Short mmCIF file of C-alpha atoms in Angstrom, two decimals:
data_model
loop_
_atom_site.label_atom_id
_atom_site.label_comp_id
_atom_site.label_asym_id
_atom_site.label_seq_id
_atom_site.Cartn_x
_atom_site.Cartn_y
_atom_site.Cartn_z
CA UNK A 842 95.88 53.85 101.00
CA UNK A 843 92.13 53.74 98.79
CA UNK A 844 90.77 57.12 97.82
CA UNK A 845 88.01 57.65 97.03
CA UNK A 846 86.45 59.93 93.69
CA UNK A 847 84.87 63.18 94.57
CA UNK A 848 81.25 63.22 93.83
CA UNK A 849 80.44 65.98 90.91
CA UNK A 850 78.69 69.04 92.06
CA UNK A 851 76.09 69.75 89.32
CA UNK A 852 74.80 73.13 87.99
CA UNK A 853 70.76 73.06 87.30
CA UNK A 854 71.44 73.26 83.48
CA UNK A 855 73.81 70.09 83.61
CA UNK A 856 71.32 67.63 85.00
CA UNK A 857 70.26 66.37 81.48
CA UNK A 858 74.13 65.65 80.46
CA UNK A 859 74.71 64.10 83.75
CA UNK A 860 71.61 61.79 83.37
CA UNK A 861 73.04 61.15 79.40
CA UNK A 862 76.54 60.19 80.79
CA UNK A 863 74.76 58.10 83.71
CA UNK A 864 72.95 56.08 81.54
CA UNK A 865 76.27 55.72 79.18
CA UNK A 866 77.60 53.89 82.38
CA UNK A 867 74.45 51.64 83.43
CA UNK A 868 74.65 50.36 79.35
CA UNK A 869 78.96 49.79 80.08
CA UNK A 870 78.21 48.12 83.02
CA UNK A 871 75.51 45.85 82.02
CA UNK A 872 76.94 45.23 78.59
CA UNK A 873 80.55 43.90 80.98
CA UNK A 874 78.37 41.41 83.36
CA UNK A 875 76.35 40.24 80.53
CA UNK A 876 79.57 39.61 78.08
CA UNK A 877 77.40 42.19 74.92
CA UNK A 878 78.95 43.92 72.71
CA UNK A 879 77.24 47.60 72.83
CA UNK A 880 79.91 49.53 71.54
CA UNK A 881 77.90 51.39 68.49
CA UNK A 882 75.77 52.24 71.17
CA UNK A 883 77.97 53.47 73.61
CA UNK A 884 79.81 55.76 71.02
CA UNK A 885 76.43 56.71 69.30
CA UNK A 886 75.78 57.91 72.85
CA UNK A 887 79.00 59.59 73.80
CA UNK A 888 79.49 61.24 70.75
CA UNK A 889 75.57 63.11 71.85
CA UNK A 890 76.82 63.38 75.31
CA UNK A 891 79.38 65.83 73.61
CA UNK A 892 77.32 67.71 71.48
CA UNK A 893 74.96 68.27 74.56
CA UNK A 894 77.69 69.29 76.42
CA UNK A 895 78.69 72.02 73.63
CA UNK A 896 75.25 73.09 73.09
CA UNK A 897 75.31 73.99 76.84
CA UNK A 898 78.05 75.13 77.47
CA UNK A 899 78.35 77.95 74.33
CA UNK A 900 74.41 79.06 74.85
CA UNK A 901 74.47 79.79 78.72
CA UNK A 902 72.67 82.76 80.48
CA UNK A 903 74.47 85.69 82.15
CA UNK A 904 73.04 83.96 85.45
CA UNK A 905 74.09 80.63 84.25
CA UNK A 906 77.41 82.16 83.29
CA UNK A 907 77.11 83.28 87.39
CA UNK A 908 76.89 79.73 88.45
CA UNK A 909 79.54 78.51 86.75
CA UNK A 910 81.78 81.61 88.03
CA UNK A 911 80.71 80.55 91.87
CA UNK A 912 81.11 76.99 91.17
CA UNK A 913 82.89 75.36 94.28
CA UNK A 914 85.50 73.61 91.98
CA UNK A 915 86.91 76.36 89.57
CA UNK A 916 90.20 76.80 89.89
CA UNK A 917 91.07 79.90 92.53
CA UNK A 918 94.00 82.05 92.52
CA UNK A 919 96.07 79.76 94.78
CA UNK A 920 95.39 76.68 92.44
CA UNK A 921 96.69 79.05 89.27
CA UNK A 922 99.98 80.24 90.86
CA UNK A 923 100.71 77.23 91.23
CA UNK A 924 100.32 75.53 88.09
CA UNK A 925 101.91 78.52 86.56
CA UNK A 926 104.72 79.19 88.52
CA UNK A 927 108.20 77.74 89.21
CA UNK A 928 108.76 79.37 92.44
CA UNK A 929 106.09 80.78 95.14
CA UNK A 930 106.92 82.73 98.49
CA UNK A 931 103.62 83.64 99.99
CA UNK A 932 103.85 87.01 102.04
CA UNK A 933 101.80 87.76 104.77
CA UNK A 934 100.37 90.99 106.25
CA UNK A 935 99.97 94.46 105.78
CA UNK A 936 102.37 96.06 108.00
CA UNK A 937 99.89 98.19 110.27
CA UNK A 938 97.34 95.99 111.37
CA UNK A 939 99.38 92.98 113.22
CA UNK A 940 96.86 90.78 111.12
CA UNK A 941 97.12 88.62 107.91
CA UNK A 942 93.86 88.65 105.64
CA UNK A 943 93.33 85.53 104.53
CA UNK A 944 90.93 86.45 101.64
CA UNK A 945 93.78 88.30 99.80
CA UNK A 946 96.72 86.14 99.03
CA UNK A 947 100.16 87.18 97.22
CA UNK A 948 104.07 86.97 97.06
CA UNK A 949 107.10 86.63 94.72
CA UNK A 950 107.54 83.97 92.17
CA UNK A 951 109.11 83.18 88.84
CA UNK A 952 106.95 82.75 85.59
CA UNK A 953 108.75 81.66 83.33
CA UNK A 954 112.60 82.65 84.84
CA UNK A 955 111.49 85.94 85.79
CA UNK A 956 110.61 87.32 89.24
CA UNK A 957 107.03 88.63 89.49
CA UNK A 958 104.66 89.38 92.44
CA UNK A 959 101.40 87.52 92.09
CA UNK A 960 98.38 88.60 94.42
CA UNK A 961 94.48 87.92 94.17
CA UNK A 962 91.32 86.76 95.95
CA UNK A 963 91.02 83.20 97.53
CA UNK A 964 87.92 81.55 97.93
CA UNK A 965 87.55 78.50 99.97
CA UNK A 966 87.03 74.91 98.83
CA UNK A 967 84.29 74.30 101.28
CA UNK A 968 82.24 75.94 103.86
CA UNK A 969 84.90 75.63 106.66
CA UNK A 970 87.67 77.16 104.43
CA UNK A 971 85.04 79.67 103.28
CA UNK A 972 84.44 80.64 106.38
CA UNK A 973 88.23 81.11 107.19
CA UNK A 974 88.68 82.78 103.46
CA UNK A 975 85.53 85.17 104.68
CA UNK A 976 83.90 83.95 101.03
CA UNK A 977 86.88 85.51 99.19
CA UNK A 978 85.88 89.01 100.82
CA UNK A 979 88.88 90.59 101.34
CA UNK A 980 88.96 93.34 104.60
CA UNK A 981 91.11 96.46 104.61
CA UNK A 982 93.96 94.94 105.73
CA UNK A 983 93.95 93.04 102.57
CA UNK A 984 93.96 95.50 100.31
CA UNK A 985 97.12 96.96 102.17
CA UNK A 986 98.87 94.01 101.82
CA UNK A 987 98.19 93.84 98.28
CA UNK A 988 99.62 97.36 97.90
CA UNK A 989 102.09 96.71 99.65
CA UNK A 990 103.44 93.56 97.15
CA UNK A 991 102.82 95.82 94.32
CA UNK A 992 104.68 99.03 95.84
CA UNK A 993 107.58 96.23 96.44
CA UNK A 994 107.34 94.92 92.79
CA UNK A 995 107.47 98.53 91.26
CA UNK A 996 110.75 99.30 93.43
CA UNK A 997 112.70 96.10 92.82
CA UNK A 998 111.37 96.40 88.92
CA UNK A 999 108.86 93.22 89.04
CA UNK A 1000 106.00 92.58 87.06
CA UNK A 1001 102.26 92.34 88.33
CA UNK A 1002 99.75 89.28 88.14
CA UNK A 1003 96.56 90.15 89.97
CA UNK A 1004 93.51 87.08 89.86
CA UNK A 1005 90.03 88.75 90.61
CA UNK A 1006 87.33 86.47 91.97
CA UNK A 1007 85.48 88.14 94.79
CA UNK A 1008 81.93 88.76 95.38
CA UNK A 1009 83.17 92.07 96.70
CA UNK A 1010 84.84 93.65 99.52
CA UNK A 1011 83.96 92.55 102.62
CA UNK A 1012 80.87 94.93 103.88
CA UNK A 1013 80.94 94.31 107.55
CA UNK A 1014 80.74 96.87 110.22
CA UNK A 1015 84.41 96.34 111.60
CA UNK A 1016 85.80 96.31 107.75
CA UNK A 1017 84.07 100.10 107.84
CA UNK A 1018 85.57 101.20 110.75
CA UNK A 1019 89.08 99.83 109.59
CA UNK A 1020 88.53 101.86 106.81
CA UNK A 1021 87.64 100.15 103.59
CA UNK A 1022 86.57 102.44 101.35
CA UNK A 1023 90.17 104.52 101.87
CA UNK A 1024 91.75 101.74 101.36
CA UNK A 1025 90.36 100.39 97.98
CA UNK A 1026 90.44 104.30 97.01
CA UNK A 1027 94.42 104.24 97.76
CA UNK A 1028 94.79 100.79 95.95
CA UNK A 1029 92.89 102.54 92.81
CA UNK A 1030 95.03 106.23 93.13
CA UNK A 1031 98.39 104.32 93.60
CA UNK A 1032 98.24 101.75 90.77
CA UNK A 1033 97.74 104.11 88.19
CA UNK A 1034 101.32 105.71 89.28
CA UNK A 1035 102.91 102.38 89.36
CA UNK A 1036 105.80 101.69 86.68
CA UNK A 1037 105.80 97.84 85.93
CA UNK A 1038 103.61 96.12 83.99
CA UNK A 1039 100.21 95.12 85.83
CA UNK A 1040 98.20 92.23 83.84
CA UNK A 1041 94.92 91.42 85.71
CA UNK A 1042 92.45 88.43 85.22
CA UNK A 1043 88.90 87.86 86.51
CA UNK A 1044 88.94 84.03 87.53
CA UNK A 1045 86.08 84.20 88.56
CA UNK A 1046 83.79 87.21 90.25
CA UNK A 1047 84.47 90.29 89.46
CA UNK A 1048 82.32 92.41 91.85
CA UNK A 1049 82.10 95.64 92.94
CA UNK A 1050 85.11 98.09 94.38
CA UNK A 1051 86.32 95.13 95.94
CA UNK A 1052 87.67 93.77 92.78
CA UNK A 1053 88.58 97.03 91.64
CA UNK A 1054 91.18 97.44 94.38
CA UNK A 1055 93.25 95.19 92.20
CA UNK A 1056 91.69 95.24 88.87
CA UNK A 1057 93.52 98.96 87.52
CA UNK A 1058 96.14 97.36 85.46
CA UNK A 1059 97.66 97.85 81.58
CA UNK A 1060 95.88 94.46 80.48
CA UNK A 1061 92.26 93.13 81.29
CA UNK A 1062 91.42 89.45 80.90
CA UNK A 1063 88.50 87.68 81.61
CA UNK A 1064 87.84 84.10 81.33
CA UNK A 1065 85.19 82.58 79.15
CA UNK A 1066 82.71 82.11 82.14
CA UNK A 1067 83.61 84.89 84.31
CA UNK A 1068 81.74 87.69 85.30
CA UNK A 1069 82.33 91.47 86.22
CA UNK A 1070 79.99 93.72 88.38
CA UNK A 1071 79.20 96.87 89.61
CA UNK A 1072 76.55 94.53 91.98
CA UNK A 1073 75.78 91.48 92.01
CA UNK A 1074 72.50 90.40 90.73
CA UNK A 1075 70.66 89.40 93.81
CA UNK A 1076 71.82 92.77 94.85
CA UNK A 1077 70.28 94.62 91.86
CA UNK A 1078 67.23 92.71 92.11
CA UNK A 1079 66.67 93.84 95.59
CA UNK A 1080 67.89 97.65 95.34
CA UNK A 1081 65.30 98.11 92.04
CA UNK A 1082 62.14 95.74 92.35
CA UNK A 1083 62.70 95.14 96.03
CA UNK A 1084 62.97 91.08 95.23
CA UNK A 1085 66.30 89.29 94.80
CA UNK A 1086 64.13 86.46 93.34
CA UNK A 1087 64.61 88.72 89.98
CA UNK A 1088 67.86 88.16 90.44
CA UNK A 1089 68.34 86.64 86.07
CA UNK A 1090 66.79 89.74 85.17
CA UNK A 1091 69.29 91.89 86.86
CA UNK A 1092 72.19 89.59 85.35
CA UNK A 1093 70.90 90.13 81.64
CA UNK A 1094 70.70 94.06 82.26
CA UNK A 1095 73.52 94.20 84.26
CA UNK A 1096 75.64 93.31 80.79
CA UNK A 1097 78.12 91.36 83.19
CA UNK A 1098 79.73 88.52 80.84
CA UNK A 1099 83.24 88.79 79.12
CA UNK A 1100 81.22 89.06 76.00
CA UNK A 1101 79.25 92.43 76.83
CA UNK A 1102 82.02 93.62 78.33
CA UNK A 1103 84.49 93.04 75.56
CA UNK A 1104 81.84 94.91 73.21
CA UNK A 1105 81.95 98.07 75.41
CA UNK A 1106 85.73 98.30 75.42
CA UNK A 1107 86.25 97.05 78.97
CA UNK A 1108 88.06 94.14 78.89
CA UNK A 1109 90.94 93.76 76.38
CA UNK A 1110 91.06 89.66 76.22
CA UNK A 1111 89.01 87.04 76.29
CA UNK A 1112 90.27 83.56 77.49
CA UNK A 1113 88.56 80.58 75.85
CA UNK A 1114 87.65 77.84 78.94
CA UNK A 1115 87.41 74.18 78.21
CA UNK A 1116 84.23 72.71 77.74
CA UNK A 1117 82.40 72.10 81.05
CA UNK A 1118 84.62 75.40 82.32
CA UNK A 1119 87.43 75.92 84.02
CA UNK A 1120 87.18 73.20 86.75
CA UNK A 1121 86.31 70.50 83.98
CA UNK A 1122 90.16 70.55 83.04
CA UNK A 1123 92.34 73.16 85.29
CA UNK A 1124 95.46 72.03 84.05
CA UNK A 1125 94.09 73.47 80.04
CA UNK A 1126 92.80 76.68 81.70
CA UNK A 1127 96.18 77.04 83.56
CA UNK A 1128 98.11 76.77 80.26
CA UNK A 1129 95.44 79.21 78.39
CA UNK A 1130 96.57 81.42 81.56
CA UNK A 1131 99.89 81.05 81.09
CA UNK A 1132 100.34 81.48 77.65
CA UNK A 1133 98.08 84.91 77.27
CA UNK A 1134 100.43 86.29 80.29
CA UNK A 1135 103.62 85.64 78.62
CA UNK A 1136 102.63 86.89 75.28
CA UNK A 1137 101.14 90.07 77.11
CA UNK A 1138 104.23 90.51 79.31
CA UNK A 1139 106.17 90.19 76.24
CA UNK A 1140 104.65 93.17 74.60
CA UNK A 1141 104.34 95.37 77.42
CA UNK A 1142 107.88 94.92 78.66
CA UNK A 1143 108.30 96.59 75.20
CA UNK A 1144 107.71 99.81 76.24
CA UNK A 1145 108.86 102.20 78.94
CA UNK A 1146 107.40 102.68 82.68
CA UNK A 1147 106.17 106.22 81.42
CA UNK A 1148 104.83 105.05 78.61
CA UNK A 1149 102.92 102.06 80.34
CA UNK A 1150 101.64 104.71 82.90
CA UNK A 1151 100.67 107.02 80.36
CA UNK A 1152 98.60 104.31 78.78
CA UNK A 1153 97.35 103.22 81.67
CA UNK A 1154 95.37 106.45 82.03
CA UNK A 1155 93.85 106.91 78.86
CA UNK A 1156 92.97 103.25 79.07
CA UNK A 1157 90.86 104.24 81.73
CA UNK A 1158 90.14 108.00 80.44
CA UNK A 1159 88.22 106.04 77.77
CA UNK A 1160 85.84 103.77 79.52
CA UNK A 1161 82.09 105.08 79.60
CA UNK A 1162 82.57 107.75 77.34
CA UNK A 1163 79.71 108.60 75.29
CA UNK A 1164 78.05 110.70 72.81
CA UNK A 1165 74.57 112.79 72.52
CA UNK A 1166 73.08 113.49 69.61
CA UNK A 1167 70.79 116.56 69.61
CA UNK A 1168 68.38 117.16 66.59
CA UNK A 1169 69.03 119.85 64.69
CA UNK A 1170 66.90 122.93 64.63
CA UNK A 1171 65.42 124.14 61.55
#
């Protein structure tokens, strides 16, 4: 059966490499019908082709940074359990609703010979799944669900893996009703008293409560283009100048890459992506995954469920604290 190659999808600040690397292809395919040998060119070319691609891809924006993060390719949480997993059971449902939310996905598998629970957003691949995922916008029922994998992995002594990439919680009326705000609040309460280790990883998006109600964990990891919010840009924009169109403004005060929020004392780890980012080569950013989990897990299997708890909290206990300095009084 032919298949056929998926056209790339192409960011705003790629379209100069992507005209390079077309124009590499025009000179191989006229150099092959016209039996010339071009190939000083064609490496002179490919070899700026990759320093273009560098230059971009280690000087983006924070709202650049926020377009690869959405990009429709990256790897989700679905496509990571998988490549870093020997076993998968998906689990379904919360137990009080009836209902299965499709935007949070988790179950039981073995990294590495050892059970663990793995939960986390899913976006969709396309507008169709998106619209079944609900954009990766989890509802109440998903956060129960998730609590309820983790409140099964504390009592059966299983380790945590939670994958953030949400634009938030879902804000709908019926999601209010159902009672989202409790239930992010119980998800937040409850996983500091958990035993286990918990080792969480923004993907993707980090935004709002809605990643929060899986993000409390002993170990915070962001990849290289991943972002973390309090509110999205767009949102910012609009709350403060009334205009969403000042959307990059918002993103560079925000301080929402893995860099600012490294500085601050927010995340613990940064995860290096391959050039082009995450969807460029999944199978490397699986195995960068893989291998910061296991030498995490490692250490924090190292200590006792007290002690992990214990740490927990002050991990938290420290985040926005601050000094003031007065001026003295002569």
């Amino acid at each position: 059966m032919a298949t056929t190659e998926r056209k790339p999808i192409l960011l705003d600040f790629e379209k100069p490499l992507a005209e390079l690397e077309a124009r590499i292809s025009q000179i191989r395919e006229l150099a092959e019908v016209n039996s010339v040998d071009v190939s000083d060119q064609i490496h002179q070319l490919e070899s700026r082709a990759q320093q273009l691609r560098q230059e971009i891809f280690t000087s983006l924006s924070p709202a650049q940074r926020i377009q690869v993060a959405r990009h429709p390719r990256r790897p989700s949480t679905l496509d990571y359990i998988q490549a870093i997993s020997e076993e998968w059971i998906e689990l379904h449902g919360d137990r009080r609703s009836g209902k299965d939310d499709p935007a949070m996905v988790g179950g039981i598998a073995r990294f590495e010979g050892r059970p663990v629970v793995m939960l986390g957003h899913q976006k969709g691949r396309d507008t169709k799944d998106n619209v079944t995922r609900n954009f990766g916008m989890a509802a109440p029922g998903g956060y129960r669900k998730a609590m309820r994998l983790m409140e099964h992995a504390d009592r059966f002594g299983m380790p945590i893996f939670t994958f953030i990439d949400t634009p938030g919680a879902w804000p709908g009326m019926e999601a209010e009703q159902m009672g989202q705000g409790e239930a992010i609040a119980y998800n937040l309460r409850e996983m500091f008293r958990l035993e286990v280790p918990i080792l969480c990883t923004v993907i993707g998006e980090g935004g709002s409560g809605g990643a929060l109600g899986v993000g409390v964990g002993d170990h915070l990891m962001m990849f290289e283009h991943s972002v973390y919010y309090v509110a999205s840009p767009e949102a910012c924009a609009a709350i403060l100048w009334k205009d969403a169109a000042r959307a990059n403004q918002a993103a560079e005060a925000l301080k929402i890459t893995a860099w600012d929020l490294k500085q601050v004392g927010i995340l613990d780890q940064l995860l290096p992506e391959p050039i082009g980012g995450a969807h460029a080569d999944p199978l490397m950013a699986a195995e960068t995954l893989q291998q910061a989990l296991s030498q995490n897990l490692a250490r924090l299997l190292q200590m006792s469920g007290d002690q992990r708890r214990d740490r927990r909290y002050e991990k938290f206990r420290q985040i926005g604290e601050f000094t003031e300095q007065t001026e003295a009084h002569i």
